[in-house]
Tab-separated table of C-alpha atoms and ligand atoms in Angstrom:
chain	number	residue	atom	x	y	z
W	906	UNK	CA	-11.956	-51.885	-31.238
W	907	UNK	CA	-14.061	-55.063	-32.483
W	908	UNK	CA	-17.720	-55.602	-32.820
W	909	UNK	CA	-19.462	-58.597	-30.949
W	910	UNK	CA	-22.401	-59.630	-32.430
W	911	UNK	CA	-24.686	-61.723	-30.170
W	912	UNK	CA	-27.426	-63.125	-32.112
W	913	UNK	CA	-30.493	-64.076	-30.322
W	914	UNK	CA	-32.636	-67.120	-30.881
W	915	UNK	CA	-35.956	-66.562	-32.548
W	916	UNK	CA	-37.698	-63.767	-31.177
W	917	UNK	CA	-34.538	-63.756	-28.706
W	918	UNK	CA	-32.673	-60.694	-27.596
W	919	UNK	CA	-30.173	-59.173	-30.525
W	920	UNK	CA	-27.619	-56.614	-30.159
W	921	UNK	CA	-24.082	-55.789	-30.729
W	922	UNK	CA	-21.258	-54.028	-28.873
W	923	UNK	CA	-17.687	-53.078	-29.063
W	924	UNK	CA	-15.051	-54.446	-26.678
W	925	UNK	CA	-11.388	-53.772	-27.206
W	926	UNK	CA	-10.319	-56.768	-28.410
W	927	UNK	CA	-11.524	-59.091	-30.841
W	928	UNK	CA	-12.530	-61.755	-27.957
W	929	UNK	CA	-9.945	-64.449	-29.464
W	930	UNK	CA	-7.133	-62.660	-28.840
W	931	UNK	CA	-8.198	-62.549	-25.162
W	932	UNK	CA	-7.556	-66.277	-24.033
W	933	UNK	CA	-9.644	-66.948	-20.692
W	934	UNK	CA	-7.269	-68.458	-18.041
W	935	UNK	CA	-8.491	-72.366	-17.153
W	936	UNK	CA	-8.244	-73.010	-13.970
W	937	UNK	CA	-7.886	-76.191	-12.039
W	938	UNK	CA	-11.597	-78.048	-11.680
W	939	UNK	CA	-13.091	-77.418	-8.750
W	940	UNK	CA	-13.593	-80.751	-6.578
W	941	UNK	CA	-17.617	-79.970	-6.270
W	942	UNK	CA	-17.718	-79.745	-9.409
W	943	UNK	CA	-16.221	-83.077	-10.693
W	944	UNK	CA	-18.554	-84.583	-7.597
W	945	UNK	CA	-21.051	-83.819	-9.266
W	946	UNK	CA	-20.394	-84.765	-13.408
W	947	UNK	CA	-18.926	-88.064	-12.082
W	948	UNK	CA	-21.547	-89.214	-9.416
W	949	UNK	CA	-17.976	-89.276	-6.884
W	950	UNK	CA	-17.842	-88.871	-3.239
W	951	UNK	CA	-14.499	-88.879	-2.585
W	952	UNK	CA	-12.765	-86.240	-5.294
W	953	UNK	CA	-9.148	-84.881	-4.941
W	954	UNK	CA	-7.578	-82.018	-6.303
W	955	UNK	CA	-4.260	-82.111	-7.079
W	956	UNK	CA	-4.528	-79.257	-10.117
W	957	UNK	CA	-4.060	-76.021	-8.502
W	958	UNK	CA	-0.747	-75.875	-6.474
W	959	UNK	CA	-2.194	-75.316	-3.263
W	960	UNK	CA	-0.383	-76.694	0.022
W	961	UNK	CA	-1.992	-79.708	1.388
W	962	UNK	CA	-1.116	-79.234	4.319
W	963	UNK	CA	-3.345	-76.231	5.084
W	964	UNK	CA	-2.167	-72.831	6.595
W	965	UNK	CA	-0.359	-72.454	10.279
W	966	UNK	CA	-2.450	-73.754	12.756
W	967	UNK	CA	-1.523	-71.027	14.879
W	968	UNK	CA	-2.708	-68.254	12.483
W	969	UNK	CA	-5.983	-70.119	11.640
W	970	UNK	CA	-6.140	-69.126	15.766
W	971	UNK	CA	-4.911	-66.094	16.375
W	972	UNK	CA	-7.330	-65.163	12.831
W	973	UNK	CA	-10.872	-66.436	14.327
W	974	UNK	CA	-9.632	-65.008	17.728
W	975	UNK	CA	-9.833	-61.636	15.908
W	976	UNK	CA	-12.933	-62.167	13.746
W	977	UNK	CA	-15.045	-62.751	16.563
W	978	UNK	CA	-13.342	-60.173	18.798
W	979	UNK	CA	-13.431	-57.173	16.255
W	980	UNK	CA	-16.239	-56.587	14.295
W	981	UNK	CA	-14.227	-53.547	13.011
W	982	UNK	CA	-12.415	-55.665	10.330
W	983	UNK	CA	-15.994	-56.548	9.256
W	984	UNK	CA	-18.017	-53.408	8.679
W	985	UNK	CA	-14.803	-50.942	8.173
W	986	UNK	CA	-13.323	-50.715	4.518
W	987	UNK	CA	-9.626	-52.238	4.695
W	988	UNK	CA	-6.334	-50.083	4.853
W	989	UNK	CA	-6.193	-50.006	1.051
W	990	UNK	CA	-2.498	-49.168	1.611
W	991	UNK	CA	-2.170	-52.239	3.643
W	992	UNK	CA	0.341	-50.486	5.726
W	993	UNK	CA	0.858	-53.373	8.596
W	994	UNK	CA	1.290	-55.809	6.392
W	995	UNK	CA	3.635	-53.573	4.316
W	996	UNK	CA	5.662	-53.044	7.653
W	997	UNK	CA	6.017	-56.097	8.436
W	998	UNK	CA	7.213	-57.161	5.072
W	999	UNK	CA	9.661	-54.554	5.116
W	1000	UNK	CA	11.047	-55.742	8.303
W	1001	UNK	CA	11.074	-59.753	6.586
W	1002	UNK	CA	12.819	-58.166	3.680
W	1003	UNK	CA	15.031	-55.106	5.230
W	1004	UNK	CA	13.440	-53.519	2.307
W	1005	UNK	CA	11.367	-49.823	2.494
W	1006	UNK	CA	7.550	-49.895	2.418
W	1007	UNK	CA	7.388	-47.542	-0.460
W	1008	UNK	CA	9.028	-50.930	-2.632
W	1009	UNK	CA	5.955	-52.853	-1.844
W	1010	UNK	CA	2.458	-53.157	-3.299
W	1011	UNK	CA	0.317	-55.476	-1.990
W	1012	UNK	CA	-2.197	-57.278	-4.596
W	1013	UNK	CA	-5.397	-60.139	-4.315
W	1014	UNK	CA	-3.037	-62.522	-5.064
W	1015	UNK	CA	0.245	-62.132	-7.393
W	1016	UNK	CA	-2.660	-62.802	-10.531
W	1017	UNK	CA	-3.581	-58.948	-9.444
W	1018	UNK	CA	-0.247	-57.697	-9.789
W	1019	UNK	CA	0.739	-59.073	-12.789
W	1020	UNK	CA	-2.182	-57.282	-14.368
W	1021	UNK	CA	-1.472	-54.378	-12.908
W	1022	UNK	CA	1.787	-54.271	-13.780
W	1023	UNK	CA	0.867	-55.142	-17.519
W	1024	UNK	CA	-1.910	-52.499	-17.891
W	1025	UNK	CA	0.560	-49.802	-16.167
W	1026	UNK	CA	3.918	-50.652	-18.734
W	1027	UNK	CA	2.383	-51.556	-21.702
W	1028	UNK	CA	0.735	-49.827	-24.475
W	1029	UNK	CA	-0.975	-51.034	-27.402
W	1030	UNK	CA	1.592	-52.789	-30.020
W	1031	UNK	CA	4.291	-53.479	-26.891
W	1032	UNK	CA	6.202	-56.529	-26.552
W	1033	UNK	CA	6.258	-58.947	-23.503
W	1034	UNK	CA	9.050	-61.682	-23.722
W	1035	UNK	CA	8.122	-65.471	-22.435
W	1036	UNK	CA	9.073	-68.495	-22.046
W	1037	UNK	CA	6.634	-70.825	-24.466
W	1038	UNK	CA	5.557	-73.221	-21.451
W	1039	UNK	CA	5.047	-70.907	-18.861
W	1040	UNK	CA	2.547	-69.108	-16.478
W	1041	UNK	CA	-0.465	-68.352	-18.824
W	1042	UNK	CA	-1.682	-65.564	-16.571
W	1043	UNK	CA	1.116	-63.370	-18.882
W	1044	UNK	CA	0.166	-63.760	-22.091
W	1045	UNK	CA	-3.198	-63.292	-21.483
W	1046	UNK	CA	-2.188	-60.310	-18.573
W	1047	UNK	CA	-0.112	-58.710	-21.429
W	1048	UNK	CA	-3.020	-59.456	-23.996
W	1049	UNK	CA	-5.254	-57.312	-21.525
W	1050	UNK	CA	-3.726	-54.841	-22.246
W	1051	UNK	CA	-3.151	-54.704	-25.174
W	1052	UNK	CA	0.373	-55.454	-25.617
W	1053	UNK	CA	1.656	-58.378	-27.527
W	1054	UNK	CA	3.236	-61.915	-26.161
W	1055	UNK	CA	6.565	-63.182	-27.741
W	1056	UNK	CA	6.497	-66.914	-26.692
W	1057	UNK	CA	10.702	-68.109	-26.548
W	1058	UNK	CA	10.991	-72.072	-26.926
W	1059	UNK	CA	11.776	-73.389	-23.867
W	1060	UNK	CA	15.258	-75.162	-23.326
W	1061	UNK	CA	15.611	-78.924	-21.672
W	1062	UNK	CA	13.471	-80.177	-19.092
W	1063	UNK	CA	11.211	-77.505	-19.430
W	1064	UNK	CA	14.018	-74.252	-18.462
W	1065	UNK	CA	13.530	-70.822	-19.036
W	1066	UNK	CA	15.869	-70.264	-22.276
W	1067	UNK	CA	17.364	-66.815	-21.267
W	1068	UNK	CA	20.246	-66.439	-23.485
W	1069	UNK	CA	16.926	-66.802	-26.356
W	1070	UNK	CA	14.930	-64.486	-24.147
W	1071	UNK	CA	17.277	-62.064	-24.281
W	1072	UNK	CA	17.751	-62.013	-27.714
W	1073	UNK	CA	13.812	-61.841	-28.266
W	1074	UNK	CA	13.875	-58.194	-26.910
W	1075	UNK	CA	13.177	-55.780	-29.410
W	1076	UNK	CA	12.538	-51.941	-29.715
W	1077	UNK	CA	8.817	-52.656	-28.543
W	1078	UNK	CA	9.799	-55.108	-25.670
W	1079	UNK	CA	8.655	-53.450	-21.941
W	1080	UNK	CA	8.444	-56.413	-20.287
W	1081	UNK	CA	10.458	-59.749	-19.627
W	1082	UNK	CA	7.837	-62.395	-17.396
W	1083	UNK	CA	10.088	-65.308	-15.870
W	1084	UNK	CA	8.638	-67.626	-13.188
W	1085	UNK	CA	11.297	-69.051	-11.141
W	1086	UNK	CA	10.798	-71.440	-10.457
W	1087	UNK	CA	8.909	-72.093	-13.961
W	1088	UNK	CA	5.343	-73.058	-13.473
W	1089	UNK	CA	4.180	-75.458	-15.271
W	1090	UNK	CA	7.546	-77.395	-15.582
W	1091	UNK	CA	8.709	-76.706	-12.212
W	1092	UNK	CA	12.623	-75.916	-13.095
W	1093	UNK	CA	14.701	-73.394	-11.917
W	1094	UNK	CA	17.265	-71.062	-13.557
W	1095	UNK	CA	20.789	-70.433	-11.194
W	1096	UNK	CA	22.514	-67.364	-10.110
W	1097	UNK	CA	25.119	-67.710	-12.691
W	1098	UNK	CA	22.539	-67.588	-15.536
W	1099	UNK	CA	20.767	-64.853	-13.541
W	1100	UNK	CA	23.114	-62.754	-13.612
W	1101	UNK	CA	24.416	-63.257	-16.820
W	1102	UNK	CA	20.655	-61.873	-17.693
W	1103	UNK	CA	20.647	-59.109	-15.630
W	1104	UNK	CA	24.191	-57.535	-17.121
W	1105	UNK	CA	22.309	-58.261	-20.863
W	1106	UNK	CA	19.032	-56.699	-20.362
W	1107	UNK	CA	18.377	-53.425	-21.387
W	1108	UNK	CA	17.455	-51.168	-18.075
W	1109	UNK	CA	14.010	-49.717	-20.193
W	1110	UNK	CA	12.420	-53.471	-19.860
W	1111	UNK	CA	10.853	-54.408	-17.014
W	1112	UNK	CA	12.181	-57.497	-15.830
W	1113	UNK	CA	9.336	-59.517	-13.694
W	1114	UNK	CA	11.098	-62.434	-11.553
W	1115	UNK	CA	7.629	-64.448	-10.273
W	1116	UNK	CA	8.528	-66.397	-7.295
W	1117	UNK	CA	5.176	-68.014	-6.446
W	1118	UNK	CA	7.430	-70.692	-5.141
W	1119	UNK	CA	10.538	-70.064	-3.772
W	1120	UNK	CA	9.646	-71.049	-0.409
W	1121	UNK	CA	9.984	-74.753	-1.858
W	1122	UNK	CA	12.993	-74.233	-3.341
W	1123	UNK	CA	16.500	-75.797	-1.840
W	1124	UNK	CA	18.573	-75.418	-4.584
W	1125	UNK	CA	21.506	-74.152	-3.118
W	1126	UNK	CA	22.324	-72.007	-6.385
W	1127	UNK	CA	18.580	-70.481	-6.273
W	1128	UNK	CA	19.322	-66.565	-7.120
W	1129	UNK	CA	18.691	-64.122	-4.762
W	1130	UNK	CA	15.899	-62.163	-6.588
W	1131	UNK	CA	14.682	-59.471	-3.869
W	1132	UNK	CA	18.611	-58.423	-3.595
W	1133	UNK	CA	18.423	-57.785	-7.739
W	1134	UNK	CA	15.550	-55.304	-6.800
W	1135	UNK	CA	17.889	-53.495	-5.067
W	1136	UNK	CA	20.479	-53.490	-7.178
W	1137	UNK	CA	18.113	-53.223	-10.621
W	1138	UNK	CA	15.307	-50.648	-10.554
W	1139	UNK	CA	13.955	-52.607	-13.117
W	1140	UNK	CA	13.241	-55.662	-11.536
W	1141	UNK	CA	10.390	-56.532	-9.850
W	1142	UNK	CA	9.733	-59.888	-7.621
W	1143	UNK	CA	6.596	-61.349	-6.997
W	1144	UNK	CA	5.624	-63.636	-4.280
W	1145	UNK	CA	2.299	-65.034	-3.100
W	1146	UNK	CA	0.796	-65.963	0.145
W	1147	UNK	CA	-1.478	-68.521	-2.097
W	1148	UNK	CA	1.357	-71.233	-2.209
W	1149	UNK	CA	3.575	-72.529	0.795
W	1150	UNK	CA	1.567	-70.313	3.233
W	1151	UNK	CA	-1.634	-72.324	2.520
W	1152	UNK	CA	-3.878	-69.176	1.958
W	1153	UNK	CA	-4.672	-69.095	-1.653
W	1154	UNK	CA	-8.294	-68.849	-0.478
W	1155	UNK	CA	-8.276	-65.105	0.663
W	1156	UNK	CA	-6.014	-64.183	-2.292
W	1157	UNK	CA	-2.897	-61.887	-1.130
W	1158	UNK	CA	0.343	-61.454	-2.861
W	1159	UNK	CA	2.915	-58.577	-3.241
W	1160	UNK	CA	5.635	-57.466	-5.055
W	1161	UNK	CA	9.419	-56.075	-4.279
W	1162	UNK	CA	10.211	-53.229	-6.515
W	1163	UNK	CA	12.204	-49.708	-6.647
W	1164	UNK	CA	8.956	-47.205	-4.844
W	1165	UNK	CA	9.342	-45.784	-8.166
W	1166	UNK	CA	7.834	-48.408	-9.707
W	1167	UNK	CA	5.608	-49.519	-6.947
W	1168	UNK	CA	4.342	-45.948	-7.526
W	1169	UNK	CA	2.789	-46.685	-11.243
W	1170	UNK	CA	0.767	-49.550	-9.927
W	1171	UNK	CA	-0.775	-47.735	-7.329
W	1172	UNK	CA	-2.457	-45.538	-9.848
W	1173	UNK	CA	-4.078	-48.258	-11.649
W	1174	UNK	CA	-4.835	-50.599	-8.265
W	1175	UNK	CA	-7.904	-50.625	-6.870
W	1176	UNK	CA	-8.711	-48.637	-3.979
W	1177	UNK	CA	-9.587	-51.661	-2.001
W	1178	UNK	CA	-7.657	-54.797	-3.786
W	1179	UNK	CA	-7.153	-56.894	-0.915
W	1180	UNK	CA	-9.374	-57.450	2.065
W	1181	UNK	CA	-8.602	-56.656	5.587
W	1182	UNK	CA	-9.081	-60.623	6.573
W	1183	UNK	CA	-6.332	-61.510	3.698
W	1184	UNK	CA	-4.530	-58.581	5.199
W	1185	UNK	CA	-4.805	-59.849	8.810
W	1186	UNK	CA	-4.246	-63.356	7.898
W	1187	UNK	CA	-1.048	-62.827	5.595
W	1188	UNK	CA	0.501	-60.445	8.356
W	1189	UNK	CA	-0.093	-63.370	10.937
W	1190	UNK	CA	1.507	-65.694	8.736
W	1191	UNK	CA	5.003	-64.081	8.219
W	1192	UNK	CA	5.430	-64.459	12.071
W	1193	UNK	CA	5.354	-68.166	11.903
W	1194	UNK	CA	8.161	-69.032	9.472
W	1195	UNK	CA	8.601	-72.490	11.513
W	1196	UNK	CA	5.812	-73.633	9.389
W	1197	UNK	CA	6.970	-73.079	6.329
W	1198	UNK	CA	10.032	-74.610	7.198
W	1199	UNK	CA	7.421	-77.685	7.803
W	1200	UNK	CA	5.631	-77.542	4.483
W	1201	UNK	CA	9.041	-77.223	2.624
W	1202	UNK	CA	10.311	-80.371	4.416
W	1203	UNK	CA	7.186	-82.684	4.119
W	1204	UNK	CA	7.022	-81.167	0.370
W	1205	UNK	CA	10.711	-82.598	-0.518
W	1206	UNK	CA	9.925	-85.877	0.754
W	1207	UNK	CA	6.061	-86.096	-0.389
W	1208	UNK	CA	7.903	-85.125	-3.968
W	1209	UNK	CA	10.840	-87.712	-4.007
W	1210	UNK	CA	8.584	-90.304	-3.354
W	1211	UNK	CA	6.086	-89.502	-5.777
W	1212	UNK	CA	8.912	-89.207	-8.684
W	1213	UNK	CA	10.191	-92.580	-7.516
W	1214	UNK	CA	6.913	-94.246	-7.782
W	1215	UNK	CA	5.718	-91.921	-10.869
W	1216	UNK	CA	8.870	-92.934	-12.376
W	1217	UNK	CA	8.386	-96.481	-11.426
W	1218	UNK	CA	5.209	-96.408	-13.665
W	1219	UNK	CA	7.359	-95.069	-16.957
W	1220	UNK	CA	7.265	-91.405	-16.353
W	1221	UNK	CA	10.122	-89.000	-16.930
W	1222	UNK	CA	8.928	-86.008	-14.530
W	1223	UNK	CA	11.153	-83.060	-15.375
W	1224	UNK	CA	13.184	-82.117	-12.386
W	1225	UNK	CA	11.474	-79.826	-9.819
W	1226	UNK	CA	11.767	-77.393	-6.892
W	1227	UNK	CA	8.446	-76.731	-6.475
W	1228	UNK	CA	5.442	-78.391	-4.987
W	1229	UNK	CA	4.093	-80.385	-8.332
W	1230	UNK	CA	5.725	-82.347	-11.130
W	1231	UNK	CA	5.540	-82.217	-15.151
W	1232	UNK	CA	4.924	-85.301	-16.439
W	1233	UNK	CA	5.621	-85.388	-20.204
W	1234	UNK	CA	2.554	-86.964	-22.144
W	1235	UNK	CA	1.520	-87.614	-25.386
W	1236	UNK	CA	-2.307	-87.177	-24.662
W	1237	UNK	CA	-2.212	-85.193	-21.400
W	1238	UNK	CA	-6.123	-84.090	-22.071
W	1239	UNK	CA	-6.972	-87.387	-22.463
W	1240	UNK	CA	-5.140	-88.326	-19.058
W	1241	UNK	CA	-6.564	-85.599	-17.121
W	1242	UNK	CA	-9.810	-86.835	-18.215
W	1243	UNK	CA	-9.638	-90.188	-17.207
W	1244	UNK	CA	-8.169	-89.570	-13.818
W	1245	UNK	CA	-11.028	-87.295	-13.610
W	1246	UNK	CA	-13.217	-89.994	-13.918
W	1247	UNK	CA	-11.371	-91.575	-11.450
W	1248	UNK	CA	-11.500	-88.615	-8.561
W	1249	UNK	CA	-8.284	-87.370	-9.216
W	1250	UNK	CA	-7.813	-83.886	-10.288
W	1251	UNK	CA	-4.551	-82.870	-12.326
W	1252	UNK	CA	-3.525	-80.446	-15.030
W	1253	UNK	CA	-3.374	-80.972	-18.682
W	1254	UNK	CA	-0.827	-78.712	-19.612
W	1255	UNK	CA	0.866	-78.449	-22.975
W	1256	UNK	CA	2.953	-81.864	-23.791
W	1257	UNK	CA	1.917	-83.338	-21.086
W	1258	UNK	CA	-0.133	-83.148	-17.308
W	1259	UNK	CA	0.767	-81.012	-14.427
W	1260	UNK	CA	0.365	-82.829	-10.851
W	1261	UNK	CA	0.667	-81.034	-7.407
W	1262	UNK	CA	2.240	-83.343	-4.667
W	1263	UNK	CA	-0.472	-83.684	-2.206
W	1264	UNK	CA	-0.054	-85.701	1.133
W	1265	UNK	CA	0.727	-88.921	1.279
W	1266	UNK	CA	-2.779	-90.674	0.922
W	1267	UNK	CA	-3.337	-88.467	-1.866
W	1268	UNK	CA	-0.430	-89.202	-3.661
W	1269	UNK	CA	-1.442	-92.931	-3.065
W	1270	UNK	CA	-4.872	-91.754	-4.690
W	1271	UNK	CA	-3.420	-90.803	-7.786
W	1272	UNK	CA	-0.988	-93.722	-7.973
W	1273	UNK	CA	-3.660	-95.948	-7.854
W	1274	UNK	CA	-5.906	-94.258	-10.143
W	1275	UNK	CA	-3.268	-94.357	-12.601
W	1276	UNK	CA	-2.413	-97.971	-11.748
W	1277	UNK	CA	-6.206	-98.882	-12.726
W	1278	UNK	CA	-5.831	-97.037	-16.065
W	1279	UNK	CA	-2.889	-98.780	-16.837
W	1280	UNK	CA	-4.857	-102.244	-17.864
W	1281	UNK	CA	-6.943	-100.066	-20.214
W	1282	UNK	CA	-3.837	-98.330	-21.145
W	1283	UNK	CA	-3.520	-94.859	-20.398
L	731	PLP	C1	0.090	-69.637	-8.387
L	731	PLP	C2	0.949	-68.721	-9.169
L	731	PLP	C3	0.802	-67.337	-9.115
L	731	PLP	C4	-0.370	-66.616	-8.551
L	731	PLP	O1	-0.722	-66.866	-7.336
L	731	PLP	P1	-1.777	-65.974	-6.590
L	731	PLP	O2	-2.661	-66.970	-5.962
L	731	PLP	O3	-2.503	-65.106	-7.565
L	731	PLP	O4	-0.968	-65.189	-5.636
L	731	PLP	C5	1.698	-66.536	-9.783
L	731	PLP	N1	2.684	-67.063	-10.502
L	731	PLP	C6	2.848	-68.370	-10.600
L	731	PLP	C7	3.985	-68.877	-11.402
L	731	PLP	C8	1.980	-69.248	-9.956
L	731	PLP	O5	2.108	-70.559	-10.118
C-alpha cells in the first residue's frame, strides 16, 4: 500500500489515504484528443482526428438501420438490464468462428478484457512480457494489477522481437501481450515466426495474441491466431468491434479462448460489462461482412497513397497492415503539436507520430497541414 497525501490550500480541505499503488507506478493511458476539444484551445472550426484508429468510413449502413429500427421499436433494450452473458452475440460468434460459446467472453471493448485478463492471472510481483513500443493499455493493465511489465526492444521497423520475448520469460512470467498486428508501429509477425513461438513458450504463460486489426490485414502469411486457441489452451485472441467495424463508440470486443479460461474472467467481469445496444449493434454487424470487405479495400488504397505522398515529403513510414502509419520523428510531440494547431489530430508516440489513414480529403488535410509547416520547418 502507499499513502497519498493531498494537501489543501489555506484553510482548504486536507487528508490522506491509501491506494495500492504508489500513483507513479500507475501510468494513466493518453488517449487521442478529442476534436471538441482542440475546437475549442485553437479557436478551429474545421478539426480532424486522425489519432485514435477509428474507421472513417463509419459503421454498415445497413446496421446503423436495422439498429434505430430496433431502438424505436423495443423499448425493452432500454429499460431491461442487458444479457450480461451476451448469449446472441456469443452464438453468433461461435457460428463466425466454428468455435463453442463457452470460449468466448464478451468485454466493453478489448481495453476491458485485457484488464480482466490481467487482474485474473496475475498476482503481485508477476511478470508480463512486451514488446517496448507497443499497446500501452498492457503495461499499465498489468501494472493494475499489480504485476510487473518486462518491456523487450523491439526489432526493425518496429516488429515484435519474439525470439527476445521468449527469452524474457522467467519463473514469474504469466503473461506474454503481442498485438498483431503491433499497434503503434503497425507491423506484423508471420506464421513461421508464430509458430516457432508457440513450440518455445512454456504452456503456464498466458499467451495474449491482440488482433484489434486483423480485419486490415492482407498479408498472405498473417497467422491464423483463433486456430492456435484451439490447438493452445493457453492462448487467447482478442478482437474488437471498435476498429474495421466502425463501432468504437458503444465499446464491444471479445476474446477466443479454451472455456477454461474464459471461465476465470467471468469471475472478475462485471455483471453488466457491455450494453445491450453494443450487444445488438455488434451482433448486426457480423452479418454484413461485405462491408468490411469495403473498409479493408478503401483502407489499402487510402494507405498506399498516403505512404507515397508521406514519403514524398521525407518520411520513412514503417511498413503496415493496419489502418495508420508510424512515422519515425525526432520531435514527434513537437509535431503533434503543431498539426494540432493546424486541425489535424495525430499521435505522438515514442520516436516518432502515429497517423490513422482517414479518407481521402482527410488525408489531403494532413498533407497540407504538414506542407504549411514545412516553410517553418517541422
Ligand atoms: C484499439 C486497440 C484495442 C482496443 O480496442 P477497444 O476499443 O477497447 O476494443 C486493443 N488493442 C489494440 C492493439 C488496439 O489498437
Amino acid at each position: 500500500m502507499a499513502y497519498v497525501k493531498v494537501s489543501g490550500k489555506k484553510g482548504g480541505r486536507k487528508m490522506a489515504f491509501s491506494v495500492r499503488m504508489k500513483p507513479l507506478d500507475v501510468p494513466i493511458y493518453e488517449p487521442g484528443k478529442p476534436i471538441a476539444e482542440i475546437r475549442e484551445r485553437y479557436g478551429l472550426d474545421a478539426v480532424i482526428k486522425l489519432a485514435s484508429n477509428e474507421n472513417p468510413y463509419g459503421p454498415s449502413p445497413k446496421v446503423q438501420e436495422a439498429l434505430l429500427a430496433r431502438l424505436s421499436a423495443d423499448p425493452e433494450l432500454w429499460l431491461r438490464y442487458p444479457d450480461g452473458a451476451a448469449r446472441e452475440l456469443k452464438r453468433a460468434l461461435s457460428l463466425r468462428w466454428g468455435h463453442p460459446a463457452e470460449g468466448i467472453a464478451v468485454g466493453a471493448g478489448a481495453d476491458e478484457l485485457i484488464q480482466l485478463i490481467a487482474l485474473r492471472f496475475l498476482a503481485d510481483g508477476d511478470e508480463a512480457v512486451m514488446g517496448e513500443l507497443s499497446f500501452p493499455m498492457y503495461p499499465i493493465a498489468t501494472r493494475i494489477a499489480g504485476g510487473v511489465p518486462i518491456p523487450v526492444p523491439m526489432g526493425p521497423e518496429g516488429r515484435l522481437d519474439l525470439p527476445a520475448m521468449l527469452r524474457a520469460i522467467g519463473p514469474r512470467t504469466r503473461i506474454v501481450w503481442l498485438a498483431n498486428p503491433n499497434n503503434p508501429t503497425g507491423t506484423v509477425f508471420d506464421r513461421e515466426r508464430w509458430a516457432a513461438f508457440l513450440a518455445e513458450v512454456p504452456e503456464t504463460v498466458l499467451v495474449v495474441l491482440d488482433e484489434a486489426y486483423a480485419e486490415y490485414v492482407s498479408d498472405p502469411n498473417y497467422p491464423d491466431g483463433p486456430a492456435a486457441v484451439r490447438r493452445h489452451p493457453n492462448v487467447v485472441v482478442l478482437r474488437t468491434f471498435s476498429k474495421a467495424y466502425g463501432l468504437a463508440g458503444f465499446r464491444i470486443g471479445y476474446a477466443l479462448a479454451a472455456p477454461e479460461v474464459v471461465r476465470e474472467l467471468e469471475r472478475v467481469r462485471k455483471p453488466f460489462n457491455t450494453s445491450a445496444v453494443a450487444q445488438l449493434a455488434a451482433t448486426l454487424a457480423l452479418e454484413d461482412e461485405a462491408h468490411v470487405a469495403f473498409v479493408r479495400e478503401a483502407n489499402r488504397k487510402a494507405r498506399a497513397a498516403l505512404r507515397q505522398a508521406l514519403e514524398a515529403r521525407g518520411f520513412r513510414p514503417y511498413p503496415s497492415e493496419t489502418n495508420f502509419l508510424y512515422l519515425p520523428h525526432d520531435d514527434g510531440r513537437g509535431l503533434a503539436t503543431r498539426l494540432e494547431a493546424a486541425g489535424v489530430i495525430v499521435r505522438p508516440v515514442p520516436g516518432g507520430i502515429r497517423v490513422s489513414v482517414g479518407t481521402e480529403a482527410e488525408n489531403a488535410r494532413l498533407l497540407a497541414a504538414l506542407d504549411a509547416l514545412e516553410g517553418r520547418r517541422r
